[in-house]
Coordinates of C-alpha atoms in Angstrom, one line a residue:
M1283 CA 105.3 111.2 124.5
I1284 CA 104.3 107.7 125.7
D1285 CA 107.0 105.6 127.4
I1286 CA 106.5 101.8 126.6
K1287 CA 109.8 100.3 128.6
K1288 CA 108.1 98.7 130.6
F1289 CA 105.5 97.2 128.6
Y1290 CA 108.6 95.9 126.3
S1291 CA 110.1 94.4 129.3
L1292 CA 106.6 93.0 130.4
M1293 CA 105.6 91.4 126.7
M1294 CA 109.1 90.1 126.4
K1295 CA 108.0 87.5 129.3
N1296 CA 106.3 85.7 126.5
R1297 CA 109.0 85.4 123.8
G1298 CA 108.2 81.0 123.2
K1299 CA 104.4 80.9 125.0
V1300 CA 103.0 82.9 122.1
D1301 CA 103.4 83.2 118.4
R1302 CA 104.3 87.1 117.2
G1303 CA 101.8 87.0 115.1
S1304 CA 99.2 85.9 117.8
L1305 CA 101.2 88.4 120.1
I1306 CA 100.4 91.6 118.1
G1307 CA 96.7 90.8 117.7
I1308 CA 96.3 89.9 121.3
T1309 CA 97.6 92.9 122.3
S1310 CA 96.2 94.8 119.6
F1311 CA 92.6 93.6 120.9
G1312 CA 93.7 95.0 124.6
L1313 CA 93.9 98.4 123.3
L1314 CA 90.8 97.9 121.2
L1315 CA 89.4 97.5 124.9
K1316 CA 90.9 100.7 126.3
K1317 CA 89.0 102.6 123.5
V1318 CA 85.6 101.0 124.0
E1319 CA 86.2 101.9 127.6
L1320 CA 86.5 105.7 126.7
D1321 CA 84.2 106.0 124.1
S1322 CA 81.6 103.6 126.7
P1323 CA 79.3 102.9 124.2
V1324 CA 76.0 100.7 125.0
C1325 CA 78.5 97.5 125.0
Y1326 CA 80.6 98.8 127.4
N1327 CA 81.0 96.3 130.4
E1328 CA 83.8 97.1 132.9
K1329 CA 83.8 93.6 133.6
F1330 CA 86.2 93.9 130.3
S1331 CA 88.7 96.8 131.4
L1332 CA 91.8 96.1 131.4
P1333 CA 92.5 96.8 135.6
F1334 CA 89.9 94.0 135.9
L1335 CA 90.9 91.6 133.3
K1336 CA 94.8 91.7 134.4
L1337 CA 92.8 89.7 137.9
L1338 CA 90.0 88.3 136.7
Y1339 CA 91.0 86.5 133.6
G1340 CA 91.1 83.0 133.3
E1341 CA 88.6 82.7 136.4
A1342 CA 86.0 85.1 136.5
V1343 CA 86.4 85.8 132.9
T1344 CA 87.4 82.9 130.0
A1345 CA 88.6 83.1 127.1
D1346 CA 85.2 82.7 125.6
D1347 CA 83.6 85.6 127.7
L1348 CA 86.3 87.4 125.5
V1349 CA 85.3 86.4 122.3
D1350 CA 81.4 87.2 123.1
Y1351 CA 82.8 90.6 124.6
A1352 CA 84.0 91.2 121.1
S1353 CA 81.1 90.2 118.7
G1354 CA 78.7 93.1 121.1
I1355 CA 82.3 95.4 119.5
E1356 CA 81.9 94.4 116.3
K1357 CA 77.8 95.6 116.4
E1358 CA 78.6 98.8 118.2
Y1359 CA 81.4 99.6 115.7
N1360 CA 79.2 98.3 112.6
L1361 CA 81.7 95.7 111.9
P1362 CA 81.1 92.6 110.0
P1363 CA 80.6 90.0 112.1
T1364 CA 82.8 87.1 113.5
S1365 CA 85.8 90.1 111.8
L1366 CA 87.1 90.8 115.3
S1367 CA 85.5 87.6 117.2
E1368 CA 86.5 84.5 115.5
V1369 CA 90.4 85.4 114.8
L1370 CA 90.4 86.3 118.2
R1371 CA 89.3 83.0 119.2
Q1372 CA 91.8 81.6 117.1
M1373 CA 94.4 83.4 118.8
L1374 CA 93.5 83.2 122.1
A1375 CA 93.2 78.9 121.3
R1376 CA 96.8 79.4 120.7
V1377 CA 98.4 80.6 123.9
V1378 CA 99.7 78.2 126.4
D1379 CA 98.5 79.4 129.5
D1380 CA 96.2 82.2 130.9
S1381 CA 98.9 83.6 133.0
C1382 CA 100.4 84.9 129.0
I1383 CA 97.1 87.1 128.6
R1384 CA 97.0 88.2 131.8
D1385 CA 101.3 89.2 131.2
I1386 CA 99.7 91.1 128.1
I1387 CA 97.1 93.0 130.2
E1388 CA 99.3 93.5 133.3
A1389 CA 101.8 95.4 130.5
L1390 CA 99.3 97.2 128.6
S1391 CA 98.1 98.4 131.8
S1392 CA 101.4 99.8 133.0
I1393 CA 100.7 102.5 130.0
A1394 CA 99.3 105.8 131.2
I1395 CA 96.5 106.0 128.9
N1396 CA 94.0 108.8 129.6
S1397 CA 92.9 109.7 126.5
I1398 CA 92.0 108.9 122.6
S1399 CA 95.5 110.8 121.7
D1400 CA 96.8 108.9 124.1
L1401 CA 95.8 105.7 122.6
T1402 CA 96.4 106.2 119.3
E1403 CA 99.9 107.2 120.4
T1404 CA 100.6 104.3 122.7
F1405 CA 98.9 102.1 119.7
R1406 CA 101.6 103.3 117.1
S1407 CA 104.6 103.1 119.8
V1408 CA 103.1 99.1 120.9
L1409 CA 103.2 98.4 117.4
F1410 CA 107.0 99.5 116.5
A1411 CA 108.4 98.0 119.3
L1412 CA 106.4 94.4 118.5
V1413 CA 108.1 94.5 114.9
K1414 CA 111.0 96.1 115.1
D1415 CA 112.7 92.7 115.4
D1416 CA 111.1 90.4 113.2
R1417 CA 111.3 91.5 109.3
S1418 CA 108.8 88.2 109.0
I1419 CA 106.3 90.4 110.5
G1420 CA 107.5 93.9 109.8
Q1421 CA 105.9 92.9 106.0
Y1422 CA 102.8 93.8 107.3
Y1423 CA 104.3 97.1 108.7
C1424 CA 104.9 100.5 106.8
G1425 CA 107.9 101.4 109.6
N1426 CA 107.8 104.8 108.2
A1427 CA 104.8 107.3 108.9
Y1428 CA 106.1 110.2 106.2
V1429 CA 105.5 107.3 103.1
S1430 CA 101.8 107.1 104.3
K1431 CA 101.7 110.9 104.9
L1432 CA 103.4 111.5 101.6
E1433 CA 100.8 108.9 100.0
N1434 CA 97.7 110.1 101.6
E1435 CA 98.7 114.1 100.3
I1436 CA 98.9 113.4 96.9
M1437 CA 95.8 111.2 97.0
N1438 CA 93.7 114.5 98.5
I1439 CA 91.0 112.3 99.2
N1440 CA 87.5 114.6 99.6
P1441 CA 84.7 114.3 101.5
G1442 CA 82.2 110.8 100.6
E1443 CA 84.9 109.3 98.2
S1444 CA 85.4 105.2 98.7
V1445 CA 89.1 104.4 99.7
F1446 CA 90.6 100.9 99.1
D1447 CA 94.0 99.3 101.0
G1448 CA 94.3 95.7 99.2
Y1449 CA 97.1 94.6 100.7
C1450 CA 97.0 96.9 104.0
G1451 CA 98.9 94.5 106.2
Y1452 CA 98.2 96.5 109.8
G1453 CA 96.4 99.8 108.1
E1454 CA 98.7 102.3 109.6
T1455 CA 99.0 103.9 105.8
L1456 CA 94.7 104.7 106.0
S1457 CA 95.1 104.9 109.8
R1458 CA 96.4 107.9 109.3
I1459 CA 93.4 110.0 107.5
A1460 CA 90.8 107.7 109.6
K1461 CA 88.9 110.6 110.7
K1462 CA 88.4 111.7 107.1
D1463 CA 84.6 111.1 105.7
V1464 CA 85.1 108.6 103.7
S1465 CA 84.0 105.0 103.3
F1466 CA 87.3 102.4 104.0
Y1467 CA 87.7 99.6 102.6
L1468 CA 90.6 97.6 103.4
Q1469 CA 91.3 93.7 102.9
D1470 CA 94.6 91.3 103.1
I1471 CA 95.3 87.7 103.0
D1472 CA 96.1 87.3 106.3
R1473 CA 93.5 87.3 108.8
Y1474 CA 95.7 88.5 112.4
A1475 CA 96.9 91.2 109.5
V1476 CA 93.5 92.2 109.2
L1477 CA 92.2 92.0 112.6
V1478 CA 94.7 94.5 113.5
A1479 CA 94.3 97.1 110.5
T1480 CA 90.5 97.0 112.2
I1481 CA 91.5 97.9 115.5
N1482 CA 94.2 100.6 114.1
M1483 CA 90.9 101.9 112.0
I1484 CA 88.6 102.4 114.7
I1485 CA 91.5 103.9 117.5
N1486 CA 92.0 105.7 114.8
G1487 CA 88.5 107.3 114.5
A1488 CA 87.1 105.5 111.9
N1489 CA 83.6 105.4 111.4
R1490 CA 82.6 103.4 107.4
I1491 CA 85.3 100.9 107.8
H1492 CA 84.3 97.4 105.6
V1493 CA 87.2 95.1 105.7
S1494 CA 87.6 91.6 104.8
C1495 CA 89.9 88.7 104.3
G1496 CA 91.3 87.6 100.7
D1497 CA 93.7 87.6 97.9
T1498 CA 93.4 91.1 96.2
N1499 CA 94.8 89.9 93.0
A1500 CA 91.8 87.5 92.9
G1501 CA 89.2 88.0 95.3
V1502 CA 87.8 92.0 94.5
N1503 CA 84.9 92.9 91.9
D1504 CA 84.6 96.3 93.4
K1505 CA 85.5 99.8 91.8
F1506 CA 86.8 102.4 93.6
D1507 CA 87.4 106.0 93.9
C1508 CA 90.8 106.1 95.1
I1509 CA 93.4 103.4 96.0
I1510 CA 96.4 103.5 98.6
S1511 CA 98.5 100.3 97.9
E1512 CA 101.6 99.1 98.8
P1513 CA 101.7 95.5 97.6
P1514 CA 104.7 93.0 98.6
L1515 CA 108.1 94.8 96.4
A1516 CA 109.2 91.0 96.0
S1517 CA 106.8 88.3 95.2
H1518 CA 106.9 85.7 92.4
Y1519 CA 104.3 84.3 91.1
E1520 CA 103.3 80.8 88.9
A1521 CA 102.3 81.6 85.2
D1522 CA 99.1 79.6 85.4
Y1523 CA 98.4 82.1 88.8
V1524 CA 98.6 85.2 87.0
K1525 CA 97.1 84.8 84.0
E1526 CA 93.8 83.6 85.8
M1527 CA 94.7 87.5 87.7
T1528 CA 94.8 89.2 84.3
G1529 CA 93.8 93.2 84.5
D1530 CA 92.3 95.2 82.6
L1531 CA 95.2 96.0 80.7
E1532 CA 96.5 92.6 80.2
F1533 CA 100.2 92.6 80.4
S1534 CA 100.2 90.4 83.4
S1535 CA 103.1 88.5 84.5
S1536 CA 104.5 88.8 88.6
R1537 CA 106.0 92.1 87.5
T1538 CA 103.2 94.2 86.6
L1539 CA 100.9 92.1 88.6
F1540 CA 100.3 94.8 90.8
V1541 CA 99.9 97.6 89.5
E1542 CA 97.8 96.2 86.9
R1543 CA 95.4 94.8 89.4
T1544 CA 95.4 98.5 91.5
V1545 CA 94.7 100.2 87.5
S1546 CA 91.8 97.4 86.8
L1547 CA 90.1 98.1 90.5
L1548 CA 90.2 102.2 89.9
N1549 CA 86.7 103.6 88.3
D1550 CA 86.2 105.4 85.9
N1551 CA 87.6 108.4 87.6
G1552 CA 89.4 106.7 89.9
R1553 CA 93.1 107.9 91.4
A1554 CA 95.5 105.8 92.8
V1555 CA 99.3 105.9 94.6
I1556 CA 100.9 102.5 94.3
L1557 CA 104.6 102.3 95.2
V1558 CA 106.7 100.0 93.5
P1559 CA 110.4 98.8 93.9
A1560 CA 112.3 100.9 91.7
S1561 CA 113.2 98.0 89.1
T1562 CA 109.4 98.8 87.8
L1563 CA 110.5 101.9 86.2
F1564 CA 113.0 100.8 83.8
E1565 CA 112.9 97.1 83.2
T1566 CA 112.1 95.4 79.8
G1567 CA 109.5 93.1 78.6
M1568 CA 106.0 93.6 79.8
T1569 CA 106.9 96.2 82.4
Q1570 CA 108.2 98.1 79.9
K1571 CA 104.4 97.4 77.7
L1572 CA 102.6 98.4 80.8
R1573 CA 104.4 101.5 81.1
R1574 CA 104.0 102.5 77.3
K1575 CA 100.9 101.7 77.9
L1576 CA 99.6 103.7 80.6
Y1577 CA 101.5 106.1 79.3
E1578 CA 99.2 106.1 75.9
L1579 CA 96.4 106.2 77.7
G1580 CA 97.8 109.2 79.7
W1581 CA 97.1 108.0 82.9
I1582 CA 100.3 108.7 84.3
E1583 CA 100.3 111.7 86.4
A1584 CA 103.2 111.6 88.2
V1585 CA 106.4 109.5 89.5
V1586 CA 108.2 109.8 92.7
G1587 CA 111.7 108.7 93.1
L1588 CA 112.6 107.9 97.0
P1589 CA 116.0 106.9 98.5
Q1590 CA 117.4 103.8 99.9
G1591 CA 116.1 103.5 103.2
V1592 CA 112.8 104.8 103.4
L1593 CA 111.8 101.5 104.2
A1594 CA 114.3 100.5 107.0
P1595 CA 114.6 98.4 109.1
Y1596 CA 112.6 96.1 107.0
A1597 CA 113.6 96.7 103.5
P1598 CA 116.8 98.4 104.3
G1599 CA 118.7 98.0 100.6
V1600 CA 115.1 98.5 98.7
I1601 CA 115.0 101.9 96.6
T1602 CA 111.4 102.4 95.4
A1603 CA 108.7 104.9 93.7
L1604 CA 105.4 106.1 94.2
L1605 CA 103.7 105.2 90.7
V1606 CA 100.6 107.8 91.0
V1607 CA 98.1 107.6 88.3
N1608 CA 94.8 108.9 87.5
K1609 CA 92.3 107.8 85.1
T1610 CA 90.5 111.9 84.5
K1611 CA 93.7 112.7 83.5
K1612 CA 94.3 112.5 79.4
E1613 CA 97.1 114.6 78.2
K1614 CA 100.7 112.4 78.1
P1615 CA 103.4 114.6 79.5
F1616 CA 103.2 113.4 83.3
V1617 CA 105.2 114.9 86.4
M1618 CA 109.0 113.0 87.3
I1619 CA 110.3 113.9 91.3
D1620 CA 112.9 113.0 92.2
S1621 CA 112.9 113.3 96.1
T1622 CA 116.0 112.0 97.4
D1623 CA 117.7 115.3 98.6
L1624 CA 114.3 116.6 100.0
W1625 CA 114.4 113.0 103.2
K1626 CA 117.6 113.1 106.2
K1627 CA 118.6 110.5 108.4
I1628 CA 118.2 111.4 111.8
P1629 CA 120.3 109.1 114.3
G1630 CA 118.9 107.0 116.3
V1631 CA 115.7 107.0 113.9
P1632 CA 115.7 103.8 111.9
N1633 CA 114.7 105.3 108.3
K1634 CA 114.8 108.7 106.4
V1635 CA 112.1 111.6 107.6
I1636 CA 111.1 114.2 105.5
E1637 CA 109.9 117.2 107.0
D1638 CA 105.8 118.4 106.1
A1639 CA 106.1 121.1 104.2
S1640 CA 108.2 119.0 101.4
I1641 CA 105.5 116.8 101.1
K1642 CA 102.8 119.6 100.5
K1643 CA 105.6 121.1 98.3
M1644 CA 106.5 117.5 95.8
H1645 CA 102.2 117.6 95.9
Q1646 CA 102.1 121.1 94.5
L1647 CA 104.6 119.9 92.5
I1648 CA 102.3 117.2 91.0
C1649 CA 99.1 119.8 91.1
G1650 CA 100.5 122.3 88.8
K1651 CA 102.7 120.6 86.5
I1652 CA 105.4 122.5 87.9
E1653 CA 109.5 122.0 87.0
E1654 CA 111.8 122.6 89.6
D1655 CA 115.7 122.5 89.0
G1656 CA 117.4 119.5 90.6
L1657 CA 113.6 118.4 91.8
S1658 CA 111.5 118.2 89.2
K1659 CA 110.9 117.7 85.1
I1660 CA 107.9 117.2 82.5
V1661 CA 108.6 114.6 80.1
S1662 CA 107.0 113.1 77.3
F1663 CA 107.9 110.5 74.7
S1664 CA 108.5 108.9 71.6
D1665 CA 107.2 105.9 70.1
D1666 CA 110.4 104.7 69.9
S1667 CA 111.3 105.4 73.7
D1668 CA 111.9 102.5 76.3
F1669 CA 109.8 104.0 78.4
N1670 CA 112.2 104.7 81.4
F1671 CA 110.1 106.5 84.3
T1672 CA 112.8 106.7 86.6
P1673 CA 113.1 110.2 88.2
S1674 CA 116.8 110.4 88.8
Y1675 CA 117.7 110.2 84.7
Y1676 CA 115.4 113.1 84.3
V1677 CA 115.3 115.7 86.5
N1678 CA 119.4 115.2 87.3
P1679 CA 120.8 113.9 84.6
Y1680 CA 124.2 115.0 84.4
E1681 CA 124.6 112.5 87.9
V1682 CA 123.1 109.8 85.9
N1683 CA 125.1 110.2 82.7
S1684 CA 128.6 110.8 84.5
V1685 CA 128.8 107.0 85.7
S1686 CA 132.0 105.5 84.0
V1687 CA 130.5 101.7 82.3
L1688 CA 133.2 100.0 81.7
D1689 CA 133.7 97.8 79.1
V1690 CA 133.2 94.0 79.9
N1691 CA 136.4 92.5 78.1
E1692 CA 138.1 95.4 79.8
L1693 CA 136.6 94.4 83.2
L1694 CA 137.8 90.4 82.1
K1695 CA 141.6 91.4 81.1
K1696 CA 142.1 93.2 84.3
D1697 CA 140.3 90.3 86.7
E1698 CA 143.3 87.9 84.2
Q1699 CA 146.0 90.3 84.9
L1700 CA 144.8 90.4 88.9
F1701 CA 144.7 86.4 89.1
G1702 CA 148.1 86.6 87.3
E1703 CA 150.1 88.7 89.7
L1704 CA 148.2 86.6 92.3
E1705 CA 149.7 83.4 91.6
K1706 CA 153.1 85.2 91.2
V1707 CA 152.9 85.6 95.0
C1708 CA 151.3 82.4 95.8
S1709 CA 154.5 80.8 94.2
Q1710 CA 156.8 83.1 96.5
L1711 CA 155.0 82.5 99.7
D1712 CA 155.2 78.3 98.7
E1713 CA 159.0 79.2 97.7
I1714 CA 159.9 81.2 101.2
R1715 CA 157.8 78.3 103.1
N1716 CA 160.3 75.6 101.6
H1717 CA 163.6 76.9 102.2
R1718 CA 162.3 77.3 106.1
M1719 CA 162.0 73.7 105.8
L1720 CA 165.0 73.0 104.5
K1721 CA 166.4 74.8 107.4

């Protein structure tokens, strides 16, 4: 287990000297320098190792020197030109003074990193430590490794396939399968997030990485074999923007945009897993029309309901689900899985966790189209259906249907009664106060 307590205390010295995004980016680059040191490729220069930089940065080594070294790393690891160096230059320019950079390097040097496995564990621990107190930054970070494991297990990506994450954030999801013999494509609208995601993939052993900064809703024309998508859960766009982004299914609204866009980027045999808010499963209007169309095409392979708390601490109250799409599938019935009871809360851990055996079991239920009491159900819909994709509605119908829904008029009547009683109490208190004043 990597101990980063000393690291965290040293890092907190820099609050106010550098914004959190730049702090995370520069720290990630520092760990990339350790990766280069461990790999010892042609571009390696000991002058840029952490022990030397701790002493030399700001004197014998300048910001420009570090940016030039980043350019050499780009070539060594077959990255697009300026994908690291130019963003690093921008980050370094936002730092108040050189002592801040030396503090970051000293903090990283305090961690014992002797192998690649140490480095990958350190990277995840450091990243979590830097984002855990900031929800605005947390949107770029999938804090639940078990959700990522589940997504990757469901995808079952094969060698040689192309894999795309268009809302990659810090790259946590794909970094967990970085050693697979596939081509990775990552994109995000935030350039600092893209830098961290690139470093994350390199540290975790990816060989074929294609990274870009841009709006996935607009600027991607390629098609992919597999897409793992964790788009923003609560975004709203103007109607004119949504119209321009219309996907192949043409039901565009803010509510459907991310699902439409993901499906439109799949090739003819492609498949995807999309993290969606629970409302996507039952809302009416355009969202319902989209669900119906996907069902009629036979592309829905499964819907996996997730419990509240899996995205804590960044979205602790949000209930989500995984929408699994497979364009090679043509039959309409699909698997609904309510995984709520498989997730557990462990003291000291911010989000819920799930055992690897349960993850594998869910994958088997999907592949085998298997029904299991209290866990999975094969569902189909008639033409006059509302196409409700909420798993618990079918898997545990008794629990759902046993909820008592009171009539609105009854609630208003009760509210009026309580208000009348409150007025009586207030009147009695006024009488008591007046009586005391007369005495």
